[in-house]
């Protein structure tokens, strides 16, 4: 018998691990696969951590942008209201602005709903082409 085999009938030759223990081909394969997975997962975990950090910063920036935008709109509203109050009574100026805002909200909601319906139809058509019934 050679020093590398233990008389296993011509099967794969076992090897010794770092601790001097005999290991067979299946265990070697498992260890090699585990090492490759660790090598691949490590950088992916780092990339995900960097992406999560960047996403958190971007989300915070967008929230700050929204808060500043709201303050800008409130300031603009106050300026328009004060200007309208020069020509109308205060309650009439407020009603005029509220009516304008309501009209803008109605038109925006109608447009948004129309776009969502169109997108839903396009998605359904794309699915029907990919997954015929």
N, C-alpha and C. Protein backbone atom coordinates (compact mmCIF):
# COMPACT_ATOMS: atom_id res chain seq x y z
N UNK A 1 0.83 -1.17 0.00
CA UNK A 1 0.00 0.00 0.00
C UNK A 1 0.87 1.23 0.00
N UNK A 2 0.41 2.27 -0.72
CA UNK A 2 1.17 3.51 -0.74
C UNK A 2 0.80 4.34 0.46
N UNK A 3 1.61 5.34 0.74
CA UNK A 3 1.35 6.16 1.92
C UNK A 3 0.10 7.01 1.77
N UNK A 4 -0.37 7.27 0.52
CA UNK A 4 -1.54 8.12 0.33
C UNK A 4 -2.85 7.37 0.40
N UNK A 5 -2.84 6.03 0.35
CA UNK A 5 -4.11 5.30 0.36
C UNK A 5 -4.17 4.41 1.58
N UNK A 6 -5.39 4.05 1.95
CA UNK A 6 -5.59 3.17 3.09
C UNK A 6 -6.33 1.91 2.66
N UNK A 7 -6.11 1.52 1.44
CA UNK A 7 -6.74 0.29 0.96
C UNK A 7 -8.23 0.44 0.78
N UNK A 8 -8.67 1.47 0.12
CA UNK A 8 -10.09 1.70 -0.04
C UNK A 8 -10.62 1.13 -1.34
N UNK A 9 -9.92 0.18 -1.91
CA UNK A 9 -10.43 -0.53 -3.08
C UNK A 9 -10.42 0.29 -4.34
N UNK A 10 -9.46 1.16 -4.53
CA UNK A 10 -9.35 1.92 -5.76
C UNK A 10 -10.19 3.16 -5.80
N UNK A 11 -10.82 3.51 -4.72
CA UNK A 11 -11.63 4.73 -4.65
C UNK A 11 -10.74 5.96 -4.55
N UNK A 12 -11.36 7.10 -4.33
CA UNK A 12 -10.58 8.32 -4.23
C UNK A 12 -9.62 8.26 -3.05
N UNK A 13 -8.47 8.85 -3.27
CA UNK A 13 -7.44 8.83 -2.23
C UNK A 13 -7.75 9.89 -1.19
N UNK A 14 -7.86 9.51 0.09
CA UNK A 14 -8.11 10.52 1.11
C UNK A 14 -6.86 11.35 1.38
N UNK A 15 -7.06 12.52 1.89
CA UNK A 15 -5.97 13.43 2.23
C UNK A 15 -6.09 13.79 3.69
N UNK A 16 -5.03 14.37 4.21
CA UNK A 16 -5.05 14.83 5.59
C UNK A 16 -5.41 16.31 5.61
N UNK A 17 -6.21 16.72 6.60
CA UNK A 17 -6.53 18.14 6.75
C UNK A 17 -5.46 18.81 7.60
N UNK A 18 -5.68 20.06 7.97
CA UNK A 18 -4.69 20.83 8.73
C UNK A 18 -4.43 20.23 10.11
N UNK A 19 -5.40 19.49 10.65
CA UNK A 19 -5.25 18.87 11.96
C UNK A 19 -4.67 17.46 11.88
N UNK A 20 -4.34 16.99 10.67
CA UNK A 20 -3.76 15.67 10.51
C UNK A 20 -4.80 14.58 10.36
N UNK A 21 -6.09 14.92 10.31
CA UNK A 21 -7.16 13.96 10.16
C UNK A 21 -7.34 13.58 8.70
N UNK A 22 -7.72 12.33 8.43
CA UNK A 22 -7.98 11.88 7.08
C UNK A 22 -9.35 12.39 6.64
N UNK A 23 -9.41 12.98 5.42
CA UNK A 23 -10.70 13.43 4.89
C UNK A 23 -10.90 12.82 3.52
N UNK A 24 -12.14 12.56 3.17
CA UNK A 24 -12.42 11.96 1.87
C UNK A 24 -12.79 13.03 0.85
N UNK A 25 -13.06 12.61 -0.37
CA UNK A 25 -13.33 13.55 -1.47
C UNK A 25 -14.59 14.36 -1.22
N UNK A 26 -15.63 13.75 -0.65
CA UNK A 26 -16.88 14.47 -0.38
C UNK A 26 -16.67 15.61 0.60
N UNK A 27 -15.91 15.33 1.64
CA UNK A 27 -15.65 16.38 2.62
C UNK A 27 -14.77 17.48 2.03
N UNK A 28 -13.80 17.06 1.20
CA UNK A 28 -12.96 18.07 0.53
C UNK A 28 -13.82 18.95 -0.37
N UNK A 29 -14.74 18.32 -1.11
CA UNK A 29 -15.61 19.09 -1.99
C UNK A 29 -16.45 20.06 -1.18
N UNK A 30 -17.02 19.58 -0.08
CA UNK A 30 -17.84 20.44 0.78
C UNK A 30 -17.02 21.62 1.29
N UNK A 31 -15.79 21.36 1.72
CA UNK A 31 -14.94 22.45 2.22
C UNK A 31 -14.58 23.43 1.12
N UNK A 32 -14.29 22.89 -0.07
CA UNK A 32 -13.94 23.78 -1.19
C UNK A 32 -15.13 24.65 -1.57
N UNK A 33 -16.32 24.06 -1.63
CA UNK A 33 -17.53 24.82 -1.96
C UNK A 33 -17.79 25.88 -0.89
N UNK A 34 -17.65 25.51 0.37
CA UNK A 34 -17.85 26.46 1.46
C UNK A 34 -16.86 27.61 1.35
N UNK A 35 -15.61 27.30 1.01
CA UNK A 35 -14.60 28.37 0.87
C UNK A 35 -14.95 29.30 -0.28
N UNK A 36 -15.39 28.74 -1.40
CA UNK A 36 -15.77 29.57 -2.54
C UNK A 36 -16.96 30.45 -2.19
N UNK A 37 -17.95 29.88 -1.51
CA UNK A 37 -19.12 30.65 -1.12
C UNK A 37 -18.71 31.78 -0.18
N UNK A 38 -17.84 31.49 0.79
CA UNK A 38 -17.38 32.55 1.69
C UNK A 38 -16.66 33.65 0.93
N UNK A 39 -15.85 33.26 -0.07
CA UNK A 39 -15.14 34.26 -0.88
C UNK A 39 -16.11 35.13 -1.67
N UNK A 40 -17.18 34.52 -2.17
CA UNK A 40 -18.16 35.28 -2.95
C UNK A 40 -19.09 36.10 -2.08
N UNK A 41 -19.49 35.57 -0.93
CA UNK A 41 -20.45 36.25 -0.07
C UNK A 41 -19.81 37.42 0.66
N UNK A 42 -18.56 37.30 1.02
CA UNK A 42 -17.89 38.39 1.75
C UNK A 42 -17.96 39.73 1.03
N UNK A 43 -17.47 39.80 -0.22
CA UNK A 43 -17.58 41.07 -0.95
C UNK A 43 -19.02 41.50 -1.18
N UNK A 44 -19.92 40.53 -1.40
CA UNK A 44 -21.33 40.89 -1.60
C UNK A 44 -21.90 41.54 -0.34
N UNK A 45 -21.54 41.00 0.84
CA UNK A 45 -22.02 41.60 2.08
C UNK A 45 -21.47 43.02 2.23
N UNK A 46 -20.21 43.21 1.87
CA UNK A 46 -19.63 44.56 1.94
C UNK A 46 -20.34 45.51 0.98
N UNK A 47 -20.60 45.03 -0.24
CA UNK A 47 -21.31 45.86 -1.22
C UNK A 47 -22.70 46.22 -0.72
N UNK A 48 -23.38 45.26 -0.10
CA UNK A 48 -24.73 45.52 0.42
C UNK A 48 -24.68 46.53 1.55
N UNK A 49 -23.66 46.45 2.39
CA UNK A 49 -23.54 47.42 3.49
C UNK A 49 -23.30 48.82 2.94
N UNK A 50 -22.45 48.93 1.93
CA UNK A 50 -22.19 50.24 1.32
C UNK A 50 -23.46 50.77 0.66
N UNK A 51 -24.16 49.90 -0.05
CA UNK A 51 -25.41 50.31 -0.71
C UNK A 51 -26.45 50.74 0.32
N UNK A 52 -26.55 50.01 1.42
CA UNK A 52 -27.51 50.37 2.46
C UNK A 52 -27.16 51.73 3.07
N UNK A 53 -25.88 51.97 3.30
CA UNK A 53 -25.45 53.26 3.84
C UNK A 53 -25.79 54.39 2.86
N UNK A 54 -25.47 54.18 1.59
CA UNK A 54 -25.76 55.20 0.58
C UNK A 54 -27.26 55.44 0.45
N UNK A 55 -28.04 54.36 0.52
CA UNK A 55 -29.50 54.49 0.44
C UNK A 55 -30.04 55.26 1.63
N UNK A 56 -29.50 55.00 2.81
CA UNK A 56 -29.94 55.72 4.01
C UNK A 56 -29.63 57.21 3.87
N UNK A 57 -28.44 57.53 3.38
CA UNK A 57 -28.09 58.94 3.18
C UNK A 57 -28.98 59.60 2.14
N UNK A 58 -29.25 58.87 1.06
CA UNK A 58 -30.12 59.41 0.01
C UNK A 58 -31.54 59.62 0.55
N UNK A 59 -32.03 58.69 1.35
CA UNK A 59 -33.36 58.82 1.93
C UNK A 59 -33.43 60.02 2.86
N UNK A 60 -32.40 60.21 3.67
CA UNK A 60 -32.36 61.37 4.56
C UNK A 60 -32.34 62.67 3.75
N UNK A 61 -31.56 62.69 2.66
CA UNK A 61 -31.50 63.88 1.82
C UNK A 61 -32.85 64.16 1.17
N UNK A 62 -33.54 63.10 0.74
CA UNK A 62 -34.86 63.29 0.13
C UNK A 62 -35.87 63.79 1.16
N UNK A 63 -35.80 63.28 2.38
CA UNK A 63 -36.71 63.75 3.44
C UNK A 63 -36.46 65.22 3.74
N UNK A 64 -35.19 65.60 3.83
CA UNK A 64 -34.85 67.00 4.06
C UNK A 64 -35.32 67.86 2.90
N UNK A 65 -35.17 67.35 1.69
CA UNK A 65 -35.63 68.08 0.51
C UNK A 65 -37.14 68.28 0.57
N UNK A 66 -37.88 67.24 0.97
CA UNK A 66 -39.33 67.36 1.09
C UNK A 66 -39.73 68.38 2.14
N UNK A 67 -39.03 68.39 3.28
CA UNK A 67 -39.34 69.36 4.34
C UNK A 67 -39.07 70.78 3.85
N UNK A 68 -37.95 70.97 3.17
CA UNK A 68 -37.65 72.30 2.63
C UNK A 68 -38.66 72.72 1.57
N UNK A 69 -39.08 71.75 0.74
CA UNK A 69 -40.10 72.03 -0.28
C UNK A 69 -41.42 72.44 0.35
N UNK A 70 -41.81 71.77 1.43
CA UNK A 70 -43.05 72.13 2.12
C UNK A 70 -42.95 73.54 2.71
N UNK A 71 -41.81 73.86 3.32
CA UNK A 71 -41.62 75.21 3.87
C UNK A 71 -41.68 76.26 2.75
N UNK A 72 -41.13 75.92 1.60
CA UNK A 72 -41.18 76.82 0.45
C UNK A 72 -42.63 77.04 0.01
N UNK A 73 -43.40 75.96 -0.05
CA UNK A 73 -44.80 76.09 -0.45
C UNK A 73 -45.61 76.90 0.55
N UNK A 74 -45.36 76.69 1.84
CA UNK A 74 -46.07 77.47 2.86
C UNK A 74 -45.73 78.95 2.73
N UNK A 75 -44.46 79.24 2.50
CA UNK A 75 -44.05 80.64 2.32
C UNK A 75 -44.70 81.25 1.08
N UNK A 76 -44.70 80.49 -0.02
CA UNK A 76 -45.33 80.98 -1.24
C UNK A 76 -46.82 81.18 -1.03
N UNK A 77 -47.46 80.26 -0.33
CA UNK A 77 -48.88 80.39 -0.03
C UNK A 77 -49.15 81.68 0.75
N UNK A 78 -48.34 81.93 1.76
CA UNK A 78 -48.53 83.14 2.57
C UNK A 78 -48.34 84.40 1.72
N UNK A 79 -47.36 84.39 0.83
CA UNK A 79 -47.12 85.56 -0.03
C UNK A 79 -48.30 85.79 -0.96
N UNK A 80 -48.81 84.72 -1.58
CA UNK A 80 -49.95 84.86 -2.49
C UNK A 80 -51.18 85.30 -1.71
N UNK A 81 -51.39 84.73 -0.53
CA UNK A 81 -52.56 85.08 0.28
C UNK A 81 -52.51 86.56 0.68
N UNK A 82 -51.35 87.04 1.10
CA UNK A 82 -51.23 88.45 1.48
C UNK A 82 -51.46 89.37 0.29
N UNK A 83 -50.98 88.95 -0.88
CA UNK A 83 -51.21 89.76 -2.08
C UNK A 83 -52.69 89.77 -2.43
N UNK A 84 -53.35 88.61 -2.36
CA UNK A 84 -54.78 88.55 -2.70
C UNK A 84 -55.61 89.35 -1.70
N UNK A 85 -55.17 89.41 -0.45
CA UNK A 85 -55.91 90.17 0.57
C UNK A 85 -55.85 91.67 0.32
N UNK A 86 -54.97 92.14 -0.54
CA UNK A 86 -54.94 93.56 -0.89
C UNK A 86 -56.14 93.92 -1.77
N UNK A 87 -56.62 92.91 -2.52
CA UNK A 87 -57.71 93.16 -3.45
C UNK A 87 -59.06 92.65 -2.96
N UNK A 88 -59.06 91.61 -2.12
CA UNK A 88 -60.28 91.00 -1.62
C UNK A 88 -60.27 90.99 -0.10
N UNK A 89 -61.43 90.71 0.45
CA UNK A 89 -61.51 90.52 1.90
C UNK A 89 -60.72 89.24 2.24
N UNK A 90 -60.17 89.15 3.45
CA UNK A 90 -59.35 87.98 3.81
C UNK A 90 -60.04 86.63 3.59
N UNK A 91 -61.32 86.52 3.96
CA UNK A 91 -62.00 85.24 3.77
C UNK A 91 -62.18 84.91 2.29
N UNK A 92 -62.41 85.94 1.46
CA UNK A 92 -62.57 85.71 0.03
C UNK A 92 -61.24 85.30 -0.61
N UNK A 93 -60.16 85.90 -0.17
CA UNK A 93 -58.83 85.54 -0.69
C UNK A 93 -58.49 84.09 -0.32
N UNK A 94 -58.82 83.70 0.91
CA UNK A 94 -58.55 82.33 1.34
C UNK A 94 -59.39 81.34 0.53
N UNK A 95 -60.66 81.66 0.28
CA UNK A 95 -61.50 80.79 -0.53
C UNK A 95 -60.98 80.68 -1.96
N UNK A 96 -60.50 81.78 -2.51
CA UNK A 96 -59.96 81.75 -3.88
C UNK A 96 -58.75 80.82 -3.96
N UNK A 97 -57.85 80.93 -2.96
CA UNK A 97 -56.68 80.04 -2.96
C UNK A 97 -57.10 78.58 -2.76
N UNK A 98 -58.03 78.35 -1.84
CA UNK A 98 -58.49 76.97 -1.59
C UNK A 98 -59.11 76.37 -2.85
N UNK A 99 -59.88 77.18 -3.58
CA UNK A 99 -60.50 76.71 -4.82
C UNK A 99 -59.42 76.37 -5.85
N UNK A 100 -58.43 77.23 -5.96
CA UNK A 100 -57.31 76.96 -6.88
C UNK A 100 -56.57 75.69 -6.51
N UNK A 101 -56.30 75.49 -5.21
CA UNK A 101 -55.62 74.28 -4.76
C UNK A 101 -56.47 73.04 -5.04
N UNK A 102 -57.78 73.14 -4.80
CA UNK A 102 -58.67 72.01 -5.04
C UNK A 102 -58.70 71.65 -6.53
N UNK A 103 -58.73 72.66 -7.38
CA UNK A 103 -58.72 72.40 -8.82
C UNK A 103 -57.41 71.73 -9.23
N UNK A 104 -56.30 72.23 -8.70
CA UNK A 104 -54.99 71.62 -9.00
C UNK A 104 -54.92 70.19 -8.51
N UNK A 105 -55.43 69.93 -7.31
CA UNK A 105 -55.42 68.57 -6.76
C UNK A 105 -56.29 67.64 -7.59
N UNK A 106 -57.44 68.13 -8.04
CA UNK A 106 -58.35 67.30 -8.84
C UNK A 106 -57.72 66.93 -10.17
N UNK A 107 -57.14 67.91 -10.86
CA UNK A 107 -56.52 67.65 -12.16
C UNK A 107 -55.32 66.71 -11.98
N UNK A 108 -54.51 66.92 -10.95
CA UNK A 108 -53.34 66.05 -10.72
C UNK A 108 -53.77 64.63 -10.40
N UNK A 109 -54.80 64.47 -9.58
CA UNK A 109 -55.29 63.13 -9.24
C UNK A 109 -55.85 62.43 -10.47
N UNK A 110 -56.61 63.15 -11.29
CA UNK A 110 -57.16 62.57 -12.51
C UNK A 110 -56.03 62.11 -13.43
N UNK A 111 -55.03 62.96 -13.62
CA UNK A 111 -53.89 62.62 -14.48
C UNK A 111 -53.14 61.41 -13.92
N UNK A 112 -52.90 61.39 -12.61
CA UNK A 112 -52.20 60.28 -11.99
C UNK A 112 -52.95 58.97 -12.14
N UNK A 113 -54.26 59.00 -11.92
CA UNK A 113 -55.08 57.79 -12.07
C UNK A 113 -55.06 57.29 -13.51
N UNK A 114 -55.12 58.20 -14.47
CA UNK A 114 -55.07 57.82 -15.87
C UNK A 114 -53.74 57.15 -16.20
N UNK A 115 -52.65 57.72 -15.71
CA UNK A 115 -51.32 57.14 -15.96
C UNK A 115 -51.19 55.76 -15.30
N UNK A 116 -51.72 55.60 -14.10
CA UNK A 116 -51.66 54.30 -13.42
C UNK A 116 -52.45 53.26 -14.20
N UNK A 117 -53.64 53.63 -14.69
CA UNK A 117 -54.43 52.69 -15.49
C UNK A 117 -53.68 52.29 -16.76
N UNK A 118 -53.06 53.28 -17.43
CA UNK A 118 -52.29 52.99 -18.64
C UNK A 118 -51.12 52.06 -18.33
N UNK A 119 -50.43 52.31 -17.23
CA UNK A 119 -49.30 51.47 -16.85
C UNK A 119 -49.77 50.05 -16.52
N UNK A 120 -50.91 49.94 -15.85
CA UNK A 120 -51.47 48.63 -15.52
C UNK A 120 -51.80 47.85 -16.79
N UNK A 121 -52.41 48.54 -17.76
CA UNK A 121 -52.73 47.89 -19.03
C UNK A 121 -51.47 47.43 -19.75
N UNK A 122 -50.45 48.30 -19.78
CA UNK A 122 -49.19 47.94 -20.45
C UNK A 122 -48.52 46.77 -19.75
N UNK A 123 -48.55 46.74 -18.43
CA UNK A 123 -47.96 45.62 -17.69
C UNK A 123 -48.70 44.33 -17.99
N UNK A 124 -50.02 44.41 -18.03
CA UNK A 124 -50.81 43.22 -18.31
C UNK A 124 -50.54 42.71 -19.72
N UNK A 125 -50.41 43.62 -20.68
CA UNK A 125 -50.11 43.21 -22.05
C UNK A 125 -48.73 42.56 -22.13
N UNK A 126 -47.76 43.11 -21.41
CA UNK A 126 -46.41 42.53 -21.41
C UNK A 126 -46.44 41.13 -20.79
N UNK A 127 -47.18 40.96 -19.70
CA UNK A 127 -47.30 39.64 -19.08
C UNK A 127 -48.00 38.66 -20.00
N UNK A 128 -49.03 39.12 -20.70
CA UNK A 128 -49.74 38.24 -21.62
C UNK A 128 -48.84 37.78 -22.76
N UNK A 129 -47.92 38.63 -23.20
CA UNK A 129 -46.98 38.24 -24.26
C UNK A 129 -45.95 37.24 -23.74
N UNK A 130 -45.51 37.42 -22.51
CA UNK A 130 -44.49 36.53 -21.94
C UNK A 130 -45.10 35.23 -21.47
N UNK A 131 -46.26 35.30 -20.84
CA UNK A 131 -46.93 34.12 -20.29
C UNK A 131 -48.28 33.94 -20.95
N UNK A 132 -48.31 33.39 -22.16
CA UNK A 132 -49.61 33.21 -22.83
C UNK A 132 -50.49 32.23 -22.06
N UNK A 133 -51.79 32.49 -22.09
CA UNK A 133 -52.75 31.63 -21.35
C UNK A 133 -52.92 30.30 -21.99
